[in-house]
mmCIF file of C-alpha atoms in Angstrom:
data_model
loop_
_atom_site.group_PDB
_atom_site.id
_atom_site.type_symbol
_atom_site.label_atom_id
_atom_site.label_comp_id
_atom_site.label_asym_id
_atom_site.label_seq_id
_atom_site.Cartn_x
_atom_site.Cartn_y
_atom_site.Cartn_z
ATOM 1 C CA MET A 615 -44.843 83.390 -213.596
ATOM 2 C CA LYS A 616 -40.412 82.745 -214.783
ATOM 3 C CA LYS A 617 -39.998 86.610 -213.267
ATOM 4 C CA LEU A 618 -41.251 84.993 -209.376
ATOM 5 C CA LYS A 619 -39.656 84.123 -206.497
ATOM 6 C CA LEU A 620 -40.379 80.116 -205.177
ATOM 7 C CA PHE A 621 -42.388 80.524 -202.806
ATOM 8 C CA PRO A 622 -45.465 83.067 -204.194
ATOM 9 C CA LYS A 623 -44.858 80.683 -207.420
ATOM 10 C CA THR A 624 -45.274 77.832 -204.748
ATOM 11 C CA PHE A 625 -48.501 79.619 -203.411
ATOM 12 C CA PHE A 626 -49.988 80.639 -206.700
ATOM 13 C CA TYR A 627 -49.796 76.371 -208.465
ATOM 14 C CA THR A 628 -50.814 75.382 -205.007
ATOM 15 C CA LEU A 629 -53.854 77.094 -204.541
ATOM 16 C CA THR A 630 -54.673 76.664 -208.594
ATOM 17 C CA ILE A 631 -54.646 73.712 -208.285
ATOM 18 C CA MET A 632 -56.578 73.426 -204.997
ATOM 19 C CA ILE A 633 -59.988 75.931 -207.268
ATOM 20 C CA PHE A 634 -59.740 73.698 -209.951
ATOM 21 C CA VAL A 635 -60.176 70.725 -207.529
ATOM 22 C CA ILE A 636 -62.904 72.823 -206.232
ATOM 23 C CA VAL A 637 -64.774 74.564 -208.523
ATOM 24 C CA THR A 638 -64.423 70.691 -210.719
ATOM 25 C CA ALA A 639 -65.962 69.578 -207.765
ATOM 26 C CA HIS A 640 -69.115 71.812 -206.939
ATOM 27 C CA ILE A 641 -69.404 72.114 -211.247
ATOM 28 C CA LEU A 642 -69.952 68.671 -210.431
ATOM 29 C CA ILE A 643 -71.871 68.637 -207.514
ATOM 30 C CA TYR A 644 -74.483 71.173 -209.612
ATOM 31 C CA LEU A 645 -75.073 69.514 -212.608
ATOM 32 C CA LEU A 646 -75.682 65.792 -211.016
ATOM 33 C CA ALA A 647 -77.672 66.390 -208.020
ATOM 34 C CA PRO A 648 -80.557 67.514 -208.970
ATOM 35 C CA LYS A 649 -80.815 64.475 -211.167
ATOM 36 C CA MET A 650 -79.818 62.161 -208.694
ATOM 37 C CA GLY A 651 -82.262 59.870 -207.546
ATOM 38 C CA ILE A 652 -83.080 59.153 -203.440
ATOM 39 C CA VAL A 653 -83.701 55.933 -201.818
ATOM 40 C CA ILE A 654 -85.852 56.161 -198.159
ATOM 41 C CA SER A 655 -86.193 52.598 -197.101
ATOM 42 C CA THR A 656 -87.568 51.835 -194.002
ATOM 43 C CA THR A 657 -88.744 48.239 -191.899
ATOM 44 C CA ASP A 658 -91.520 47.903 -190.003
ATOM 45 C CA HIS A 659 -92.467 44.411 -187.673
ATOM 46 C CA ILE A 660 -93.095 43.032 -190.892
ATOM 47 C CA ALA A 661 -90.008 43.576 -192.839
ATOM 48 C CA GLU A 662 -91.404 44.742 -195.826
ATOM 49 C CA LYS A 663 -89.197 47.584 -197.417
ATOM 50 C CA ILE A 664 -90.634 51.112 -198.759
ATOM 51 C CA THR A 665 -89.183 53.471 -201.428
ATOM 52 C CA VAL A 666 -89.360 56.607 -201.927
ATOM 53 C CA ASP A 667 -87.431 58.343 -205.542
ATOM 54 C CA ILE A 668 -88.510 62.321 -205.563
ATOM 55 C CA ARG A 669 -87.483 63.814 -208.533
ATOM 56 C CA GLU A 670 -87.629 67.311 -207.451
ATOM 57 C CA GLU A 671 -85.317 68.621 -209.457
ATOM 58 C CA LYS A 672 -86.310 72.036 -208.254
ATOM 59 C CA ILE A 673 -85.956 71.682 -204.354
ATOM 60 C CA VAL A 674 -82.612 70.383 -205.401
ATOM 61 C CA MET A 675 -82.234 73.310 -207.188
ATOM 62 C CA GLN A 676 -82.715 75.557 -204.533
ATOM 63 C CA ALA A 677 -81.365 74.013 -202.032
ATOM 64 C CA ILE A 678 -78.179 73.468 -204.080
ATOM 65 C CA GLN A 679 -78.098 77.727 -204.639
ATOM 66 C CA LYS A 680 -78.558 78.885 -200.830
ATOM 67 C CA ALA A 681 -75.456 75.993 -199.935
ATOM 68 C CA LEU A 682 -72.753 76.490 -203.092
ATOM 69 C CA PRO A 683 -71.852 80.220 -202.246
ATOM 70 C CA VAL A 684 -70.830 79.487 -198.730
ATOM 71 C CA SER A 685 -69.140 76.531 -199.464
ATOM 72 C CA VAL A 686 -66.863 77.715 -202.392
ATOM 73 C CA LEU A 687 -66.911 81.420 -199.528
ATOM 74 C CA CYS A 688 -65.274 77.566 -197.440
ATOM 75 C CA SER A 689 -63.232 75.366 -199.851
ATOM 76 C CA LEU A 690 -62.106 79.217 -200.877
ATOM 77 C CA VAL A 691 -60.463 80.048 -197.330
ATOM 78 C CA ILE A 692 -59.448 76.275 -196.693
ATOM 79 C CA SER A 693 -57.299 75.760 -200.432
ATOM 80 C CA VAL A 694 -55.674 79.764 -199.451
ATOM 81 C CA MET A 695 -54.127 78.557 -195.897
ATOM 82 C CA CYS A 696 -53.532 75.231 -197.517
ATOM 83 C CA SER A 697 -51.893 76.939 -200.467
ATOM 84 C CA LEU A 698 -49.751 78.894 -197.615
ATOM 85 C CA LEU A 699 -49.274 76.133 -195.433
ATOM 86 C CA PHE A 700 -47.523 73.624 -198.200
ATOM 87 C CA SER A 701 -45.830 76.861 -199.826
ATOM 88 C CA LYS A 702 -43.824 77.485 -196.308
ATOM 89 C CA VAL A 703 -43.356 74.180 -196.178
ATOM 90 C CA ILE A 704 -41.653 73.005 -199.243
ATOM 91 C CA VAL A 705 -40.267 76.213 -199.964
ATOM 92 C CA ALA A 706 -38.624 76.954 -196.136
ATOM 93 C CA PRO A 707 -35.705 74.721 -196.339
ATOM 94 C CA ILE A 708 -34.752 75.549 -199.880
ATOM 95 C CA GLU A 709 -34.293 79.434 -198.705
ATOM 96 C CA ARG A 710 -32.664 78.674 -195.596
ATOM 97 C CA ILE A 711 -30.264 76.212 -198.842
ATOM 98 C CA SER A 712 -29.746 79.262 -200.117
ATOM 99 C CA ALA A 713 -28.709 82.120 -197.445
ATOM 100 C CA SER A 714 -25.942 79.759 -196.489
ATOM 101 C CA THR A 715 -24.889 78.754 -200.605
ATOM 102 C CA GLU A 716 -25.149 82.821 -200.241
ATOM 103 C CA ARG A 717 -22.344 82.693 -197.119
ATOM 104 C CA MET A 718 -20.642 79.862 -198.900
ATOM 105 C CA MET A 719 -20.194 82.151 -201.651
ATOM 106 C CA LYS A 720 -18.194 84.287 -199.616
ATOM 107 C CA LEU A 721 -16.155 82.258 -198.369
ATOM 108 C CA ASP A 722 -17.393 81.709 -194.388
ATOM 109 C CA ARG A 723 -15.136 78.956 -194.109
ATOM 110 C CA ALA A 724 -18.537 78.507 -190.549
ATOM 111 C CA ALA A 725 -21.073 77.902 -192.918
ATOM 112 C CA ALA A 726 -23.740 74.740 -193.989
ATOM 113 C CA CYS A 727 -26.181 74.248 -194.177
ATOM 114 C CA ALA A 728 -28.273 72.969 -191.953
ATOM 115 C CA VAL A 729 -30.260 69.688 -192.282
ATOM 116 C CA HIS A 730 -33.870 68.839 -190.741
ATOM 117 C CA SER A 731 -33.955 65.392 -192.804
ATOM 118 C CA LYS A 732 -33.859 62.980 -194.384
ATOM 119 C CA ASP A 733 -35.767 63.377 -198.413
ATOM 120 C CA GLU A 734 -34.291 65.076 -201.284
ATOM 121 C CA ILE A 735 -34.014 67.601 -200.087
ATOM 122 C CA GLY A 736 -32.298 66.412 -196.868
ATOM 123 C CA LEU A 737 -30.110 65.124 -199.007
ATOM 124 C CA LEU A 738 -28.973 67.969 -200.920
ATOM 125 C CA ALA A 739 -28.885 70.153 -198.517
ATOM 126 C CA ARG A 740 -25.599 66.818 -196.900
ATOM 127 C CA ASN A 741 -24.931 66.638 -200.834
ATOM 128 C CA VAL A 742 -23.729 70.413 -200.511
ATOM 129 C CA ASN A 743 -22.340 71.247 -197.422
ATOM 130 C CA ASN A 744 -20.438 67.958 -198.479
ATOM 131 C CA MET A 745 -19.109 70.058 -201.832
ATOM 132 C CA TYR A 746 -18.753 73.128 -199.973
ATOM 133 C CA SER A 747 -16.020 70.680 -197.837
ATOM 134 C CA ASN A 748 -13.958 69.702 -200.403
ATOM 135 C CA LEU A 749 -13.610 73.205 -202.311
ATOM 136 C CA LEU A 750 -12.414 74.287 -198.962
ATOM 137 C CA SER A 751 -9.986 71.269 -198.840
ATOM 138 C CA THR A 752 -9.152 72.031 -202.113
ATOM 139 C CA ILE A 753 -8.020 75.174 -201.921
ATOM 140 C CA GLU A 754 -6.037 75.486 -199.287
ATOM 141 C CA HIS A 755 -4.380 72.995 -200.765
ATOM 142 C CA LEU A 756 -3.930 75.027 -203.959
ATOM 143 C CA GLU A 757 -2.470 77.447 -201.096
ATOM 144 C CA GLN A 758 -0.182 75.864 -199.725
ATOM 145 C CA GLU A 759 0.922 74.780 -203.424
ATOM 146 C CA LYS A 760 0.460 78.496 -203.562
ATOM 147 C CA ASP A 761 3.434 79.256 -200.970
ATOM 148 C CA ARG A 762 5.575 75.628 -201.461
ATOM 149 C CA VAL A 763 6.073 76.501 -205.240
ATOM 150 C CA SER A 764 6.792 80.781 -204.777
ATOM 151 C CA GLU A 765 9.546 79.662 -201.832
ATOM 152 C CA MET A 766 11.133 77.232 -204.346
ATOM 153 C CA GLU A 767 11.043 80.291 -206.438
ATOM 154 C CA ARG A 768 13.219 82.549 -203.943
ATOM 155 C CA ALA A 769 15.188 79.565 -202.767
ATOM 156 C CA LYS A 770 16.210 79.642 -207.088
ATOM 157 C CA VAL A 771 16.894 83.029 -207.152
ATOM 158 C CA ASP A 772 18.661 83.242 -203.907
ATOM 159 C CA PHE A 773 20.348 80.080 -205.338
ATOM 160 C CA LEU A 774 21.436 81.428 -208.242
ATOM 161 C CA ARG A 775 22.178 84.908 -206.661
ATOM 162 C CA ALA A 776 25.513 83.139 -204.217
ATOM 163 C CA ALA A 777 26.532 80.299 -206.626
ATOM 164 C CA SER A 778 27.087 83.626 -209.272
ATOM 165 C CA HIS A 779 29.109 84.277 -206.699
ATOM 166 C CA GLU A 780 30.700 81.801 -205.799
ATOM 167 C CA LEU A 781 31.796 80.985 -209.119
ATOM 168 C CA LYS A 782 32.879 85.366 -209.864
ATOM 169 C CA THR A 783 35.878 85.204 -207.787
ATOM 170 C CA PRO A 784 36.961 81.943 -209.229
ATOM 171 C CA VAL A 785 37.449 83.296 -212.146
ATOM 172 C CA THR A 786 38.615 87.234 -211.539
ATOM 173 C CA ALA A 787 41.110 85.408 -209.812
ATOM 174 C CA LEU A 788 41.910 82.681 -212.757
ATOM 175 C CA ASN A 789 41.399 85.615 -215.518
ATOM 176 C CA ALA A 790 43.770 88.426 -213.321
ATOM 177 C CA THR A 791 46.497 84.958 -213.250
ATOM 178 C CA LEU A 792 46.256 84.925 -217.494
ATOM 179 C CA GLU A 793 46.248 88.063 -218.372
ATOM 180 C CA ASN A 794 49.170 89.276 -215.894
ATOM 181 C CA MET A 795 50.936 85.492 -216.667
ATOM 182 C CA ILE A 796 50.978 86.875 -220.609
ATOM 183 C CA LEU A 797 51.863 90.775 -220.534
ATOM 184 C CA GLY A 798 54.354 88.313 -218.138
ATOM 185 C CA VAL A 799 53.952 90.866 -215.463
ATOM 186 C CA GLY A 800 56.399 91.179 -212.647
ATOM 187 C CA LYS A 801 56.746 87.415 -210.613
ATOM 188 C CA TYR A 802 54.032 86.510 -213.089
ATOM 189 C CA GLN A 803 56.626 85.184 -215.314
ATOM 190 C CA ASP A 804 57.610 82.706 -213.847
ATOM 191 C CA TYR A 805 55.177 79.580 -215.623
ATOM 192 C CA ALA A 806 56.262 76.578 -214.061
ATOM 193 C CA THR A 807 54.614 77.957 -210.357
ATOM 194 C CA TYR A 808 51.604 79.911 -211.469
ATOM 195 C CA LEU A 809 50.414 77.425 -214.394
ATOM 196 C CA PRO A 810 49.700 74.278 -211.437
ATOM 197 C CA GLU A 811 47.921 77.560 -209.636
ATOM 198 C CA CYS A 812 45.090 78.771 -211.830
ATOM 199 C CA LYS A 813 45.042 74.574 -213.315
ATOM 200 C CA ASP A 814 43.674 74.115 -209.048
ATOM 201 C CA ILE A 815 41.394 77.000 -209.672
ATOM 202 C CA VAL A 816 40.334 75.509 -213.041
ATOM 203 C CA GLU A 817 39.454 72.548 -211.006
ATOM 204 C CA ARG A 818 38.192 73.973 -208.614
ATOM 205 C CA LEU A 819 35.825 75.550 -210.545
ATOM 206 C CA SER A 820 34.790 72.062 -212.021
ATOM 207 C CA LYS A 821 34.384 71.410 -208.496
ATOM 208 C CA MET A 822 32.057 73.996 -207.782
ATOM 209 C CA ILE A 823 30.700 74.571 -211.385
ATOM 210 C CA HIS A 824 29.627 69.886 -211.007
ATOM 211 C CA GLU A 825 28.290 70.672 -207.515
ATOM 212 C CA ILE A 826 25.999 73.338 -208.757
ATOM 213 C CA LEU A 827 24.201 71.798 -211.348
ATOM 214 C CA GLU A 828 23.980 68.234 -208.851
ATOM 215 C CA THR A 829 22.358 70.354 -206.652
ATOM 216 C CA SER A 830 20.055 72.053 -209.383
ATOM 217 C CA LYS A 831 18.776 67.956 -209.615
ATOM 218 C CA LEU A 832 18.115 67.642 -205.693
ATOM 219 C CA ASN A 833 14.489 69.265 -206.520
ATOM 220 C CA GLY A 834 12.922 67.137 -209.159
ATOM 221 C CA ILE A 835 14.349 63.968 -207.098
ATOM 222 C CA THR A 836 12.112 61.199 -208.319
ATOM 223 C CA GLU A 837 13.851 57.597 -207.022
ATOM 224 C CA GLN A 838 11.158 55.158 -206.104
ATOM 225 C CA PRO A 839 11.513 54.030 -202.628
ATOM 226 C CA THR A 840 13.186 50.839 -201.738
ATOM 227 C CA THR A 841 12.967 48.757 -198.577
ATOM 228 C CA VAL A 842 16.872 48.285 -197.148
ATOM 229 C CA ASP A 843 17.997 46.871 -194.347
ATOM 230 C CA LEU A 844 19.817 50.246 -192.733
ATOM 231 C CA SER A 845 22.338 48.699 -191.071
ATOM 232 C CA GLU A 846 23.999 46.904 -193.730
ATOM 233 C CA LEU A 847 24.227 50.462 -196.074
ATOM 234 C CA LEU A 848 25.265 52.403 -193.253
ATOM 235 C CA GLU A 849 28.193 50.028 -193.308
ATOM 236 C CA GLU A 850 29.261 49.558 -196.799
ATOM 237 C CA LEU A 851 28.713 53.889 -196.916
ATOM 238 C CA CYS A 852 30.941 54.450 -193.213
ATOM 239 C CA GLU A 853 33.388 52.100 -195.440
ATOM 240 C CA PRO A 854 35.738 54.972 -197.150
ATOM 241 C CA TYR A 855 35.605 57.561 -194.434
ATOM 242 C CA GLN A 856 37.149 55.144 -192.138
ATOM 243 C CA LEU A 857 39.319 54.913 -194.274
ATOM 244 C CA ILE A 858 39.917 58.982 -194.358
ATOM 245 C CA ALA A 859 39.450 58.829 -190.374
ATOM 246 C CA ALA A 860 42.797 55.955 -189.759
ATOM 247 C CA ALA A 861 44.712 58.170 -192.736
ATOM 248 C CA HIS A 862 44.418 61.468 -189.948
ATOM 249 C CA ASN A 863 44.154 59.484 -186.961
ATOM 250 C CA ILE A 864 40.726 59.932 -186.079
ATOM 251 C CA SER A 865 38.655 57.265 -184.568
ATOM 252 C CA PHE A 866 35.776 56.147 -186.480
ATOM 253 C CA PHE A 867 33.456 54.127 -183.839
ATOM 254 C CA LEU A 868 30.194 51.862 -185.983
ATOM 255 C CA ASP A 869 27.512 50.596 -184.697
ATOM 256 C CA LEU A 870 24.870 49.249 -185.798
ATOM 257 C CA PRO A 871 22.101 46.554 -184.809
ATOM 258 C CA GLU A 872 22.074 43.231 -186.715
ATOM 259 C CA THR A 873 19.468 44.596 -188.706
ATOM 260 C CA PHE A 874 16.626 47.961 -188.885
ATOM 261 C CA THR A 875 14.909 47.671 -191.993
ATOM 262 C CA VAL A 876 13.370 51.141 -193.342
ATOM 263 C CA THR A 877 11.698 51.852 -196.614
ATOM 264 C CA LEU A 878 13.214 54.549 -198.294
ATOM 265 C CA PRO A 879 15.584 56.271 -201.721
ATOM 266 C CA VAL A 880 18.260 54.602 -200.883
ATOM 267 C CA SER A 881 20.868 56.344 -203.507
ATOM 268 C CA SER A 882 19.492 60.023 -202.274
ATOM 269 C CA PHE A 883 19.767 59.436 -198.897
ATOM 270 C CA GLY A 884 24.054 57.865 -199.726
ATOM 271 C CA LYS A 885 24.217 61.275 -201.218
ATOM 272 C CA ALA A 886 22.623 62.044 -197.379
ATOM 273 C CA VAL A 887 24.734 59.744 -195.544
ATOM 274 C CA SER A 888 28.091 61.204 -197.885
ATOM 275 C CA ASN A 889 27.989 64.513 -196.647
ATOM 276 C CA VAL A 890 26.931 64.467 -193.358
ATOM 277 C CA LEU A 891 30.225 62.098 -192.761
ATOM 278 C CA ALA A 892 32.395 64.398 -195.125
ATOM 279 C CA ASN A 893 31.279 66.921 -192.957
ATOM 280 C CA ALA A 894 32.155 64.573 -189.738
ATOM 281 C CA VAL A 895 35.382 63.396 -190.418
ATOM 282 C CA ALA A 896 36.443 67.094 -192.547
ATOM 283 C CA TYR A 897 35.833 68.871 -188.972
ATOM 284 C CA THR A 898 37.148 65.930 -186.455
ATOM 285 C CA GLU A 899 40.487 66.684 -185.242
ATOM 286 C CA ALA A 900 43.187 63.816 -184.753
ATOM 287 C CA GLY A 901 42.931 61.871 -182.670
ATOM 288 C CA LYS A 902 39.127 62.917 -181.859
ATOM 289 C CA THR A 903 36.707 60.575 -182.862
ATOM 290 C CA VAL A 904 33.235 59.972 -185.128
ATOM 291 C CA ALA A 905 30.843 58.161 -184.191
ATOM 292 C CA VAL A 906 27.426 56.587 -186.070
ATOM 293 C CA PHE A 907 25.488 54.489 -184.225
ATOM 294 C CA MET A 908 21.313 53.981 -183.951
ATOM 295 C CA ASP A 909 19.186 55.160 -180.972
ATOM 296 C CA GLY A 910 15.606 54.065 -180.940
ATOM 297 C CA ARG A 911 14.417 55.200 -184.614
ATOM 298 C CA SER A 912 16.941 57.700 -185.137
ATOM 299 C CA LEU A 913 20.422 57.489 -186.541
ATOM 300 C CA MET A 914 22.901 59.415 -184.583
ATOM 301 C CA VAL A 915 26.303 61.107 -186.883
ATOM 302 C CA GLU A 916 28.477 62.786 -183.713
ATOM 303 C CA ASN A 917 31.612 64.404 -184.468
ATOM 304 C CA GLU A 918 34.407 65.736 -181.716
ATOM 305 C CA CYS A 919 35.553 69.257 -182.246
ATOM 306 C CA ALA A 920 34.328 72.897 -181.611
ATOM 307 C CA PRO A 921 30.182 72.941 -181.086
ATOM 308 C CA ILE A 922 29.628 75.432 -183.464
ATOM 309 C CA GLN A 923 26.257 78.204 -181.556
ATOM 310 C CA SER A 924 22.988 77.667 -181.769
ATOM 311 C CA SER A 925 22.333 80.840 -183.802
ATOM 312 C CA GLU A 926 25.163 79.762 -186.452
ATOM 313 C CA ILE A 927 23.553 76.816 -187.571
ATOM 314 C CA PRO A 928 20.155 77.601 -188.967
ATOM 315 C CA ARG A 929 23.048 79.290 -191.672
ATOM 316 C CA LEU A 930 25.319 75.939 -192.808
ATOM 317 C CA PHE A 931 21.918 74.995 -194.435
ATOM 318 C CA GLU A 932 22.027 78.101 -196.774
ATOM 319 C CA PRO A 933 24.150 77.842 -200.201
ATOM 320 C CA PHE A 934 27.481 79.114 -199.946
ATOM 321 C CA TYR A 935 27.094 79.631 -196.324
ATOM 322 C CA ARG A 936 31.168 78.906 -195.171
ATOM 323 C CA PRO A 937 30.388 80.145 -190.628
ATOM 324 C CA ASP A 938 33.695 81.922 -189.315
ATOM 325 C CA PHE A 939 35.724 78.802 -189.226
ATOM 326 C CA SER A 940 35.772 77.477 -191.989
ATOM 327 C CA ARG A 941 35.622 80.071 -195.329
ATOM 328 C CA ASN A 942 38.722 78.771 -196.479
ATOM 329 C CA ARG A 943 37.456 76.846 -199.584
ATOM 330 C CA GLU A 944 40.085 74.473 -200.278
ATOM 331 C CA SER A 945 39.924 73.068 -196.013
ATOM 332 C CA GLY A 946 35.653 74.256 -196.325
ATOM 333 C CA GLY A 947 34.248 73.397 -199.329
ATOM 334 C CA ASN A 948 31.359 74.925 -200.696
ATOM 335 C CA GLY A 949 29.042 75.452 -198.945
ATOM 336 C CA LEU A 950 27.097 72.887 -200.213
ATOM 337 C CA GLY A 951 27.283 69.929 -198.303
ATOM 338 C CA LEU A 952 24.450 70.162 -195.546
ATOM 339 C CA TYR A 953 22.034 72.139 -198.352
ATOM 340 C CA ILE A 954 22.199 69.327 -199.961
ATOM 341 C CA VAL A 955 21.924 67.330 -196.905
ATOM 342 C CA ASP A 956 18.277 70.014 -196.146
ATOM 343 C CA ALA A 957 17.192 69.636 -199.866
ATOM 344 C CA ILE A 958 17.362 65.490 -200.185
ATOM 345 C CA LEU A 959 16.099 65.152 -196.606
ATOM 346 C CA THR A 960 13.373 67.150 -197.022
ATOM 347 C CA ALA A 961 11.440 65.769 -200.514
ATOM 348 C CA ILE A 962 12.125 62.167 -199.654
ATOM 349 C CA ASN A 963 10.548 63.739 -196.307
ATOM 350 C CA ILE A 964 13.155 62.611 -193.306
ATOM 351 C CA SER A 965 13.234 64.580 -190.395
ATOM 352 C CA TYR A 966 16.542 65.843 -188.779
ATOM 353 C CA SER A 967 18.778 67.346 -186.613
ATOM 354 C CA PHE A 968 22.011 69.175 -186.353
ATOM 355 C CA VAL A 969 22.260 70.271 -182.619
ATOM 356 C CA PRO A 970 25.994 71.035 -180.291
ATOM 357 C CA MET A 971 26.770 68.742 -177.425
ATOM 358 C CA LYS A 972 28.473 69.071 -174.206
ATOM 359 C CA ASN A 973 29.948 65.895 -173.177
ATOM 360 C CA PRO A 974 32.558 65.607 -175.316
ATOM 361 C CA PRO A 975 31.999 68.332 -176.423
ATOM 362 C CA GLY A 976 30.845 68.637 -180.624
ATOM 363 C CA MET A 977 28.341 68.273 -183.002
ATOM 364 C CA CYS A 978 25.348 65.765 -182.322
ATOM 365 C CA PHE A 979 23.825 64.939 -186.483
ATOM 366 C CA ILE A 980 20.026 63.076 -185.539
ATOM 367 C CA PHE A 981 17.936 60.783 -188.943
ATOM 368 C CA ARG A 982 14.427 59.913 -188.036
ATOM 369 C CA PHE A 983 12.968 57.410 -189.161
#
């Protein structure tokens, strides 16, 4: 019985119960009917009741024996039909749910259990649908998380490769210079000239290592967002760059609303804005202008310079990338500035764009809140 499918099992149980009821009823009739008295009541003009008691068991038994086979046969046919109908009604929705769950096992996104009732079977179908929907959402989330982790791992590997390459060049130069100084080769005997150069290389290495270590912490930003007045924060961030701009004869234009409240990680956002401002001032020639202002809910940082080609802009956000016009490490930096900006803004969910300007010619960095 345990190996039978649901439909024959339900049919067998139902038919067994009905046959048990039919047999019990017929046995009771067979045993009790002959012993029952038959009372006939009539009323005449004088309202007299006449009762006739018939106890002829033999006659009754004969009648029962003749009717019993027909009654049993008819009852069995009706029982079979009712059992079939009952089993089909009960099993059909369960079979539909089973067929749907088989499709769900194959992760068919279109699979769903049809809900035709509000009883326990309908509730089961709804629960299966909800469970499958949650499962698909979880799988999708895990796939996205897997892709994100894979992308982060690839980015880390690429960053380490680029960092190794960038560190190798000054280390090689420093080693060669010191070795020539030790051996007293030619011009390297002039310690007064080459020792300061070695010190500059060491300082540049120290700065680069510091930036690499700071950059490695960006993927783990845990700073909590704080509600601040963006205008007040920007005035504080722009102040040192206004002084640098003035020292290089660069006009620094700052136009902010009286108040503009935002909620964000202040320290991380401040580092991103500082890097953008540093680039804007560094790549603006004397007599040109740097402008910082709000346009609706967007913060604009513009600087007059030779516009960068659109095809070149995405590469500016790669680690250690320096375009042709800034290959010099002393003037062009280490190529980590915009990479850090991208990492911070991505981590704190602030969208941005970096686009060329035509009038006046230059570049514009846009933060969108």
